[in-house]
Amino acid sequence: MRLVSWNVNGIRSCLSKGFLEFAASSGADIIAIQEVKASVGAIDVSIPGYDYQYFSFAEKKGYSGTAIFSKMEPLSVSYGLPIDEYNHEGRVITLEFHDFYFITVYVPNSQSELKRIDFRLGFDEALRNYITTLRGTKGVIATGDFNVAKEPIDLKNPKQNEEHAGYSKAERESFRKLLDTGMIDSFRFFYPEETGAYSWWSYMFHAREKNTGWRIDYFLVSEELKNRMSDAGILADVLGSDHAPVFLDIC
């Protein structure tokens, strides 16, 4: 089974840049997307074979939002986190299947000068507690744009980005707390020493051409599902967004 996740940075824009063609050729059983940037009724996305589609839109038009396209019918679908404060930007969708929960998440950006760091850290805590609760029932796969580079190896210029959004000490420690609950960074599980492996590049300064990027998109897998993983990676050659899709193969 292949699972794919992609921050599309606006679904309408990505649709014009090959999203449907990518989805059709991806071989994925589930495709999760983040940063949909659309509103209810504003888009119509039809991918042959993906009969189950779920969207969560932000109350603010043209902002945030997530979606999941699945070939498999889930047992249940839920939106958001148990704390309502974090449920107005369409950042979380959960599908329950027979043997695991599948979550797409778009973690808030702390923004310049970390002006939204408190909201982001609160979101992190709520997400961490939510995942821990779900794991009391069955394994969890959580994927999406977590807006944090975990280690120096996960971005091109770590020293220059100390205490910038996405690489502040507080954000890295918060992400580490989630991993410490028993969630595995699937890419590093398979490729612990690989350098230059990034999933996001700025549109400025030809960053993608130079591979001056960050790895901020993840598939996190709970320990219960560890032995089912067979591969994980970044589809860096796929264009259409400032992010690249990431994937997880499980059996």
PDB file of C-alpha atoms in Angstrom:
ATOM      1  CA  MET A   1       0.000   0.000   0.000  1.00  0.00           C
ATOM      2  CA  ARG A   2       1.344   3.416  -0.943  1.00  0.00           C
ATOM      3  CA  LEU A   3       0.357   6.547   0.963  1.00  0.00           C
ATOM      4  CA  VAL A   4       1.177  10.006  -0.395  1.00  0.00           C
ATOM      5  CA  SER A   5       1.078  13.453   1.186  1.00  0.00           C
ATOM      6  CA  TRP A   6       1.591  16.823  -0.483  1.00  0.00           C
ATOM      7  CA  ASN A   7       1.353  20.446   0.570  1.00  0.00           C
ATOM      8  CA  VAL A   8      -0.059  21.753  -2.703  1.00  0.00           C
ATOM      9  CA  ASN A   9       0.127  25.466  -1.766  1.00  0.00           C
ATOM     10  CA  GLY A  10      -3.294  26.106  -3.294  1.00  0.00           C
ATOM     11  CA  ILE A  11      -5.243  23.286  -4.916  1.00  0.00           C
ATOM     12  CA  ARG A  12      -6.537  25.412  -7.779  1.00  0.00           C
ATOM     13  CA  SER A  13      -3.030  26.446  -8.733  1.00  0.00           C
ATOM     14  CA  CYS A  14      -1.747  22.895  -8.392  1.00  0.00           C
ATOM     15  CA  LEU A  15      -4.599  21.575 -10.537  1.00  0.00           C
ATOM     16  CA  SER A  16      -3.308  23.766 -13.353  1.00  0.00           C
ATOM     17  CA  LYS A  17       0.211  22.393 -12.848  1.00  0.00           C
ATOM     18  CA  GLY A  18      -0.478  18.669 -13.136  1.00  0.00           C
ATOM     19  CA  PHE A  19      -2.020  17.589  -9.843  1.00  0.00           C
ATOM     20  CA  LEU A  20      -4.559  15.251 -11.447  1.00  0.00           C
ATOM     21  CA  GLU A  21      -1.940  13.677 -13.664  1.00  0.00           C
ATOM     22  CA  PHE A  22       0.320  13.120 -10.681  1.00  0.00           C
ATOM     23  CA  ALA A  23      -2.491  11.627  -8.609  1.00  0.00           C
ATOM     24  CA  ALA A  24      -3.510   9.274 -11.409  1.00  0.00           C
ATOM     25  CA  SER A  25       0.041   8.010 -11.880  1.00  0.00           C
ATOM     26  CA  SER A  26       1.110   7.964  -8.215  1.00  0.00           C
ATOM     27  CA  GLY A  27      -0.061   4.451  -7.436  1.00  0.00           C
ATOM     28  CA  ALA A  28      -1.269   5.751  -4.085  1.00  0.00           C
ATOM     29  CA  ASP A  29      -4.130   4.205  -2.157  1.00  0.00           C
ATOM     30  CA  ILE A  30      -4.542   7.398  -0.139  1.00  0.00           C
ATOM     31  CA  ILE A  31      -3.479  10.934  -1.049  1.00  0.00           C
ATOM     32  CA  ALA A  32      -3.455  13.597   1.667  1.00  0.00           C
ATOM     33  CA  ILE A  33      -3.005  17.248   0.828  1.00  0.00           C
ATOM     34  CA  GLN A  34      -2.432  20.384   2.866  1.00  0.00           C
ATOM     35  CA  GLU A  35      -2.763  24.124   2.267  1.00  0.00           C
ATOM     36  CA  VAL A  36      -5.791  23.669   0.048  1.00  0.00           C
ATOM     37  CA  LYS A  37      -6.520  27.432   0.135  1.00  0.00           C
ATOM     38  CA  ALA A  38     -10.130  27.065  -0.951  1.00  0.00           C
ATOM     39  CA  SER A  39     -13.640  27.389   0.451  1.00  0.00           C
ATOM     40  CA  VAL A  40     -16.725  25.175   0.511  1.00  0.00           C
ATOM     41  CA  GLY A  41     -18.156  24.880  -2.986  1.00  0.00           C
ATOM     42  CA  ALA A  42     -15.228  26.712  -4.595  1.00  0.00           C
ATOM     43  CA  ILE A  43     -13.527  23.671  -6.102  1.00  0.00           C
ATOM     44  CA  ASP A  44     -14.458  20.381  -7.721  1.00  0.00           C
ATOM     45  CA  VAL A  45     -11.735  17.760  -7.696  1.00  0.00           C
ATOM     46  CA  SER A  46     -12.489  14.397  -9.272  1.00  0.00           C
ATOM     47  CA  ILE A  47      -9.768  11.748  -9.371  1.00  0.00           C
ATOM     48  CA  PRO A  48     -10.829   8.475 -11.018  1.00  0.00           C
ATOM     49  CA  GLY A  49     -10.627   5.609  -8.542  1.00  0.00           C
ATOM     50  CA  TYR A  50     -10.610   7.809  -5.446  1.00  0.00           C
ATOM     51  CA  ASP A  51     -14.256   7.454  -4.503  1.00  0.00           C
ATOM     52  CA  TYR A  52     -13.860   8.777  -0.964  1.00  0.00           C
ATOM     53  CA  GLN A  53     -12.931  12.442  -0.682  1.00  0.00           C
ATOM     54  CA  TYR A  54     -12.893  14.597   2.439  1.00  0.00           C
ATOM     55  CA  PHE A  55     -12.160  18.306   2.769  1.00  0.00           C
ATOM     56  CA  SER A  56     -11.684  20.568   5.769  1.00  0.00           C
ATOM     57  CA  PHE A  57     -11.722  24.269   4.923  1.00  0.00           C
ATOM     58  CA  ALA A  58     -10.567  27.240   6.954  1.00  0.00           C
ATOM     59  CA  GLU A  59     -13.140  29.826   7.947  1.00  0.00           C
ATOM     60  CA  LYS A  60     -10.835  32.435   6.415  1.00  0.00           C
ATOM     61  CA  LYS A  61     -11.165  32.313   2.628  1.00  0.00           C
ATOM     62  CA  GLY A  62      -8.147  31.228   0.631  1.00  0.00           C
ATOM     63  CA  TYR A  63      -6.228  30.044   3.688  1.00  0.00           C
ATOM     64  CA  SER A  64      -4.938  26.759   5.084  1.00  0.00           C
ATOM     65  CA  GLY A  65      -7.208  23.713   4.652  1.00  0.00           C
ATOM     66  CA  THR A  66      -6.634  19.983   4.170  1.00  0.00           C
ATOM     67  CA  ALA A  67      -8.090  17.119   2.162  1.00  0.00           C
ATOM     68  CA  ILE A  68      -7.841  13.349   1.764  1.00  0.00           C
ATOM     69  CA  PHE A  69      -8.576  11.263  -1.349  1.00  0.00           C
ATOM     70  CA  SER A  70      -8.906   7.542  -0.651  1.00  0.00           C
ATOM     71  CA  LYS A  71      -9.563   4.438  -2.706  1.00  0.00           C
ATOM     72  CA  MET A  72     -10.679   2.682   0.479  1.00  0.00           C
ATOM     73  CA  GLU A  73     -13.790   3.489   2.432  1.00  0.00           C
ATOM     74  CA  PRO A  74     -12.966   4.445   6.033  1.00  0.00           C
ATOM     75  CA  LEU A  75     -14.903   3.198   9.024  1.00  0.00           C
ATOM     76  CA  SER A  76     -15.284   6.777  10.229  1.00  0.00           C
ATOM     77  CA  VAL A  77     -14.180  10.327   9.473  1.00  0.00           C
ATOM     78  CA  SER A  78     -13.539  13.148  11.929  1.00  0.00           C
ATOM     79  CA  TYR A  79     -12.352  16.720  11.602  1.00  0.00           C
ATOM     80  CA  GLY A  80     -10.173  18.820  13.869  1.00  0.00           C
ATOM     81  CA  LEU A  81      -8.810  18.319  17.369  1.00  0.00           C
ATOM     82  CA  PRO A  82     -10.589  17.978  20.722  1.00  0.00           C
ATOM     83  CA  ILE A  83      -9.802  21.640  21.530  1.00  0.00           C
ATOM     84  CA  ASP A  84     -12.003  23.960  19.474  1.00  0.00           C
ATOM     85  CA  GLU A  85      -9.480  26.807  19.459  1.00  0.00           C
ATOM     86  CA  TYR A  86      -7.516  24.883  16.829  1.00  0.00           C
ATOM     87  CA  ASN A  87     -10.468  23.937  14.633  1.00  0.00           C
ATOM     88  CA  HIS A  88     -11.119  27.090  12.615  1.00  0.00           C
ATOM     89  CA  GLU A  89      -8.405  26.705   9.989  1.00  0.00           C
ATOM     90  CA  GLY A  90      -9.169  23.260   8.555  1.00  0.00           C
ATOM     91  CA  ARG A  91      -5.887  21.749   9.696  1.00  0.00           C
ATOM     92  CA  VAL A  92      -6.741  18.149  10.643  1.00  0.00           C
ATOM     93  CA  ILE A  93      -8.723  15.278   9.115  1.00  0.00           C
ATOM     94  CA  THR A  94      -8.725  11.737  10.540  1.00  0.00           C
ATOM     95  CA  LEU A  95      -9.851   8.597   8.725  1.00  0.00           C
ATOM     96  CA  GLU A  96     -10.323   5.424  10.727  1.00  0.00           C
ATOM     97  CA  PHE A  97      -9.612   2.139   8.994  1.00  0.00           C
ATOM     98  CA  HIS A  98      -9.781  -1.393  10.360  1.00  0.00           C
ATOM     99  CA  ASP A  99      -6.207  -1.503  11.587  1.00  0.00           C
ATOM    100  CA  PHE A 100      -5.004   2.100  11.777  1.00  0.00           C
ATOM    101  CA  TYR A 101      -5.948   5.761  11.930  1.00  0.00           C
ATOM    102  CA  PHE A 102      -4.770   8.003   9.108  1.00  0.00           C
ATOM    103  CA  ILE A 103      -4.348  11.715   9.866  1.00  0.00           C
ATOM    104  CA  THR A 104      -3.526  14.570   7.540  1.00  0.00           C
ATOM    105  CA  VAL A 105      -2.271  17.626   9.396  1.00  0.00           C
ATOM    106  CA  TYR A 106      -1.131  21.107   8.459  1.00  0.00           C
ATOM    107  CA  VAL A 107       0.699  22.462  11.489  1.00  0.00           C
ATOM    108  CA  PRO A 108       0.545  26.275  11.873  1.00  0.00           C
ATOM    109  CA  ASN A 109       3.559  28.293  10.791  1.00  0.00           C
ATOM    110  CA  SER A 110       5.058  30.340  13.631  1.00  0.00           C
ATOM    111  CA  GLN A 111       5.521  33.227  11.190  1.00  0.00           C
ATOM    112  CA  SER A 112       8.173  35.935  11.134  1.00  0.00           C
ATOM    113  CA  GLU A 113       9.663  36.848  14.497  1.00  0.00           C
ATOM    114  CA  LEU A 114       7.789  33.806  15.874  1.00  0.00           C
ATOM    115  CA  LYS A 115       4.725  35.966  16.422  1.00  0.00           C
ATOM    116  CA  ARG A 116       2.414  32.929  16.297  1.00  0.00           C
ATOM    117  CA  ILE A 117       4.626  30.570  18.296  1.00  0.00           C
ATOM    118  CA  ASP A 118       2.229  30.263  21.247  1.00  0.00           C
ATOM    119  CA  PHE A 119      -0.647  29.198  19.008  1.00  0.00           C
ATOM    120  CA  ARG A 120       1.580  26.776  17.180  1.00  0.00           C
ATOM    121  CA  LEU A 121       2.948  25.166  20.358  1.00  0.00           C
ATOM    122  CA  GLY A 122      -0.581  24.854  21.734  1.00  0.00           C
ATOM    123  CA  PHE A 123      -1.626  23.153  18.509  1.00  0.00           C
ATOM    124  CA  ASP A 124       1.348  20.802  18.806  1.00  0.00           C
ATOM    125  CA  GLU A 125       0.326  19.815  22.321  1.00  0.00           C
ATOM    126  CA  ALA A 126      -3.293  19.244  21.325  1.00  0.00           C
ATOM    127  CA  LEU A 127      -2.200  17.124  18.361  1.00  0.00           C
ATOM    128  CA  ARG A 128       0.213  15.128  20.516  1.00  0.00           C
ATOM    129  CA  ASN A 129      -2.481  14.365  23.083  1.00  0.00           C
ATOM    130  CA  TYR A 130      -4.973  13.491  20.340  1.00  0.00           C
ATOM    131  CA  ILE A 131      -2.607  11.019  18.700  1.00  0.00           C
ATOM    132  CA  THR A 132      -1.798   9.456  22.067  1.00  0.00           C
ATOM    133  CA  THR A 133      -5.512   8.954  22.719  1.00  0.00           C
ATOM    134  CA  LEU A 134      -6.077   7.341  19.321  1.00  0.00           C
ATOM    135  CA  ARG A 135      -3.178   4.977  19.916  1.00  0.00           C
ATOM    136  CA  GLY A 136      -5.075   3.564  22.857  1.00  0.00           C
ATOM    137  CA  THR A 137      -7.275   1.889  20.239  1.00  0.00           C
ATOM    138  CA  LYS A 138      -5.020   1.160  17.239  1.00  0.00           C
ATOM    139  CA  GLY A 139      -1.932   2.342  15.378  1.00  0.00           C
ATOM    140  CA  VAL A 140      -1.665   5.835  13.886  1.00  0.00           C
ATOM    141  CA  ILE A 141      -0.144   7.224  10.701  1.00  0.00           C
ATOM    142  CA  ALA A 142       0.089  11.022  10.799  1.00  0.00           C
ATOM    143  CA  THR A 143       1.265  12.877   7.736  1.00  0.00           C
ATOM    144  CA  GLY A 144       1.532  16.382   6.409  1.00  0.00           C
ATOM    145  CA  ASP A 145       3.391  19.643   6.669  1.00  0.00           C
ATOM    146  CA  PHE A 146       4.628  19.834  10.260  1.00  0.00           C
ATOM    147  CA  ASN A 147       6.413  23.129   9.584  1.00  0.00           C
ATOM    148  CA  VAL A 148       9.584  22.131  11.410  1.00  0.00           C
ATOM    149  CA  ALA A 149      12.977  20.817  10.374  1.00  0.00           C
ATOM    150  CA  LYS A 150      13.843  18.295  13.061  1.00  0.00           C
ATOM    151  CA  GLU A 151      17.656  18.263  12.939  1.00  0.00           C
ATOM    152  CA  PRO A 152      20.494  20.220  11.277  1.00  0.00           C
ATOM    153  CA  ILE A 153      20.595  17.539   8.579  1.00  0.00           C
ATOM    154  CA  ASP A 154      17.022  18.469   7.637  1.00  0.00           C
ATOM    155  CA  LEU A 155      17.766  21.902   6.195  1.00  0.00           C
ATOM    156  CA  LYS A 156      20.482  23.385   4.039  1.00  0.00           C
ATOM    157  CA  ASN A 157      21.488  26.287   6.293  1.00  0.00           C
ATOM    158  CA  PRO A 158      20.794  25.411   9.927  1.00  0.00           C
ATOM    159  CA  LYS A 159      23.083  28.015  11.499  1.00  0.00           C
ATOM    160  CA  GLN A 160      21.541  30.900   9.548  1.00  0.00           C
ATOM    161  CA  ASN A 161      18.035  29.752  10.503  1.00  0.00           C
ATOM    162  CA  GLU A 162      18.460  29.335  14.256  1.00  0.00           C
ATOM    163  CA  GLU A 163      15.368  30.735  16.009  1.00  0.00           C
ATOM    164  CA  HIS A 164      13.602  31.378  12.712  1.00  0.00           C
ATOM    165  CA  ALA A 165      10.124  29.942  12.135  1.00  0.00           C
ATOM    166  CA  GLY A 166      10.407  26.226  11.514  1.00  0.00           C
ATOM    167  CA  TYR A 167      13.770  25.863  13.223  1.00  0.00           C
ATOM    168  CA  SER A 168      13.393  27.498  16.598  1.00  0.00           C
ATOM    169  CA  LYS A 169      14.456  25.534  19.650  1.00  0.00           C
ATOM    170  CA  ALA A 170      10.887  25.544  20.985  1.00  0.00           C
ATOM    171  CA  GLU A 171       9.458  24.090  17.772  1.00  0.00           C
ATOM    172  CA  ARG A 172      12.099  21.379  17.527  1.00  0.00           C
ATOM    173  CA  GLU A 173      11.610  20.418  21.160  1.00  0.00           C
ATOM    174  CA  SER A 174       7.841  20.298  20.668  1.00  0.00           C
ATOM    175  CA  PHE A 175       8.212  18.012  17.654  1.00  0.00           C
ATOM    176  CA  ARG A 176      10.633  15.842  19.574  1.00  0.00           C
ATOM    177  CA  LYS A 177       8.001  15.394  22.293  1.00  0.00           C
ATOM    178  CA  LEU A 178       5.660  13.940  19.689  1.00  0.00           C
ATOM    179  CA  LEU A 179       8.320  11.525  18.457  1.00  0.00           C
ATOM    180  CA  ASP A 180       9.134  10.557  22.026  1.00  0.00           C
ATOM    181  CA  THR A 181       5.580   9.278  22.511  1.00  0.00           C
ATOM    182  CA  GLY A 182       6.433   6.481  20.089  1.00  0.00           C
ATOM    183  CA  MET A 183       5.955   8.073  16.667  1.00  0.00           C
ATOM    184  CA  ILE A 184       8.602   7.197  14.074  1.00  0.00           C
ATOM    185  CA  ASP A 185       9.941   9.609  11.452  1.00  0.00           C
ATOM    186  CA  SER A 186       9.609   7.086   8.630  1.00  0.00           C
ATOM    187  CA  PHE A 187      12.070   8.750   6.254  1.00  0.00           C
ATOM    188  CA  ARG A 188      14.869   8.811   8.837  1.00  0.00           C
ATOM    189  CA  PHE A 189      14.004   5.242   9.851  1.00  0.00           C
ATOM    190  CA  PHE A 190      15.089   4.128   6.376  1.00  0.00           C
ATOM    191  CA  TYR A 191      17.625   6.856   5.560  1.00  0.00           C
ATOM    192  CA  PRO A 192      19.150   8.093   8.831  1.00  0.00           C
ATOM    193  CA  GLU A 193      22.212   9.752   7.285  1.00  0.00           C
ATOM    194  CA  GLU A 194      20.933  10.988   3.922  1.00  0.00           C
ATOM    195  CA  THR A 195      21.748  14.634   3.290  1.00  0.00           C
ATOM    196  CA  GLY A 196      20.207  17.050   0.813  1.00  0.00           C
ATOM    197  CA  ALA A 197      16.795  15.401   1.233  1.00  0.00           C
ATOM    198  CA  TYR A 198      14.314  18.268   1.362  1.00  0.00           C
ATOM    199  CA  SER A 199      10.588  18.658   0.792  1.00  0.00           C
ATOM    200  CA  TRP A 200      10.215  22.459   0.679  1.00  0.00           C
ATOM    201  CA  TRP A 201      12.116  25.228  -1.084  1.00  0.00           C
ATOM    202  CA  SER A 202      11.533  28.960  -1.135  1.00  0.00           C
ATOM    203  CA  TYR A 203      10.358  30.409  -4.425  1.00  0.00           C
ATOM    204  CA  MET A 204      13.115  33.013  -4.066  1.00  0.00           C
ATOM    205  CA  PHE A 205      16.761  32.913  -5.103  1.00  0.00           C
ATOM    206  CA  HIS A 206      16.361  29.774  -7.270  1.00  0.00           C
ATOM    207  CA  ALA A 207      16.300  27.751  -4.055  1.00  0.00           C
ATOM    208  CA  ARG A 208      14.904  24.608  -5.628  1.00  0.00           C
ATOM    209  CA  GLU A 209      17.410  24.642  -8.453  1.00  0.00           C
ATOM    210  CA  LYS A 210      20.183  24.956  -5.883  1.00  0.00           C
ATOM    211  CA  ASN A 211      18.486  22.481  -3.506  1.00  0.00           C
ATOM    212  CA  THR A 212      18.562  25.011  -0.710  1.00  0.00           C
ATOM    213  CA  GLY A 213      15.650  23.465   1.105  1.00  0.00           C
ATOM    214  CA  TRP A 214      14.059  22.140   4.258  1.00  0.00           C
ATOM    215  CA  ARG A 215      12.540  18.766   5.152  1.00  0.00           C
ATOM    216  CA  ILE A 216       9.313  19.725   6.910  1.00  0.00           C
ATOM    217  CA  ASP A 217       6.844  17.202   5.434  1.00  0.00           C
ATOM    218  CA  TYR A 218       6.661  13.855   7.212  1.00  0.00           C
ATOM    219  CA  PHE A 219       5.027  10.502   7.545  1.00  0.00           C
ATOM    220  CA  LEU A 220       5.015   9.671  11.247  1.00  0.00           C
ATOM    221  CA  VAL A 221       4.170   6.072  12.104  1.00  0.00           C
ATOM    222  CA  SER A 222       3.360   4.730  15.551  1.00  0.00           C
ATOM    223  CA  GLU A 223       5.491   1.931  16.962  1.00  0.00           C
ATOM    224  CA  GLU A 224       2.578  -0.496  16.622  1.00  0.00           C
ATOM    225  CA  LEU A 225       2.903  -0.271  12.833  1.00  0.00           C
ATOM    226  CA  LYS A 226       6.696  -0.213  12.637  1.00  0.00           C
ATOM    227  CA  ASN A 227       7.086  -3.678  11.122  1.00  0.00           C
ATOM    228  CA  ARG A 228       4.630  -2.871   8.350  1.00  0.00           C
ATOM    229  CA  MET A 229       6.770  -0.112   6.833  1.00  0.00           C
ATOM    230  CA  SER A 230       8.717  -1.046   3.704  1.00  0.00           C
ATOM    231  CA  ASP A 231       9.920   2.332   2.389  1.00  0.00           C
ATOM    232  CA  ALA A 232       9.495   6.085   2.661  1.00  0.00           C
ATOM    233  CA  GLY A 233      10.732   8.947   0.555  1.00  0.00           C
ATOM    234  CA  ILE A 234      10.426  12.345  -1.070  1.00  0.00           C
ATOM    235  CA  LEU A 235       9.280  12.770  -4.683  1.00  0.00           C
ATOM    236  CA  ALA A 236      11.493  15.794  -5.234  1.00  0.00           C
ATOM    237  CA  ASP A 237      11.117  15.760  -9.013  1.00  0.00           C
ATOM    238  CA  VAL A 238       7.357  16.346  -8.850  1.00  0.00           C
ATOM    239  CA  LEU A 239       6.582  20.008  -9.508  1.00  0.00           C
ATOM    240  CA  GLY A 240       3.420  22.033  -8.999  1.00  0.00           C
ATOM    241  CA  SER A 241       4.053  23.473  -5.529  1.00  0.00           C
ATOM    242  CA  ASP A 242       6.898  24.824  -3.434  1.00  0.00           C
ATOM    243  CA  HIS A 243       6.677  21.496  -1.588  1.00  0.00           C
ATOM    244  CA  ALA A 244       7.382  18.033  -2.966  1.00  0.00           C
ATOM    245  CA  PRO A 245       5.110  15.078  -2.229  1.00  0.00           C
ATOM    246  CA  VAL A 246       6.290  12.535   0.324  1.00  0.00           C
ATOM    247  CA  PHE A 247       5.310   8.869   0.459  1.00  0.00           C
ATOM    248  CA  LEU A 248       5.140   5.866   2.726  1.00  0.00           C
ATOM    249  CA  ASP A 249       4.902   2.242   1.621  1.00  0.00           C
ATOM    250  CA  ILE A 250       3.347  -0.171   4.101  1.00  0.00           C
ATOM    251  CA  CYS A 251       2.116  -3.734   3.906  1.00  0.00           C
TER     252      CYS A 251
END
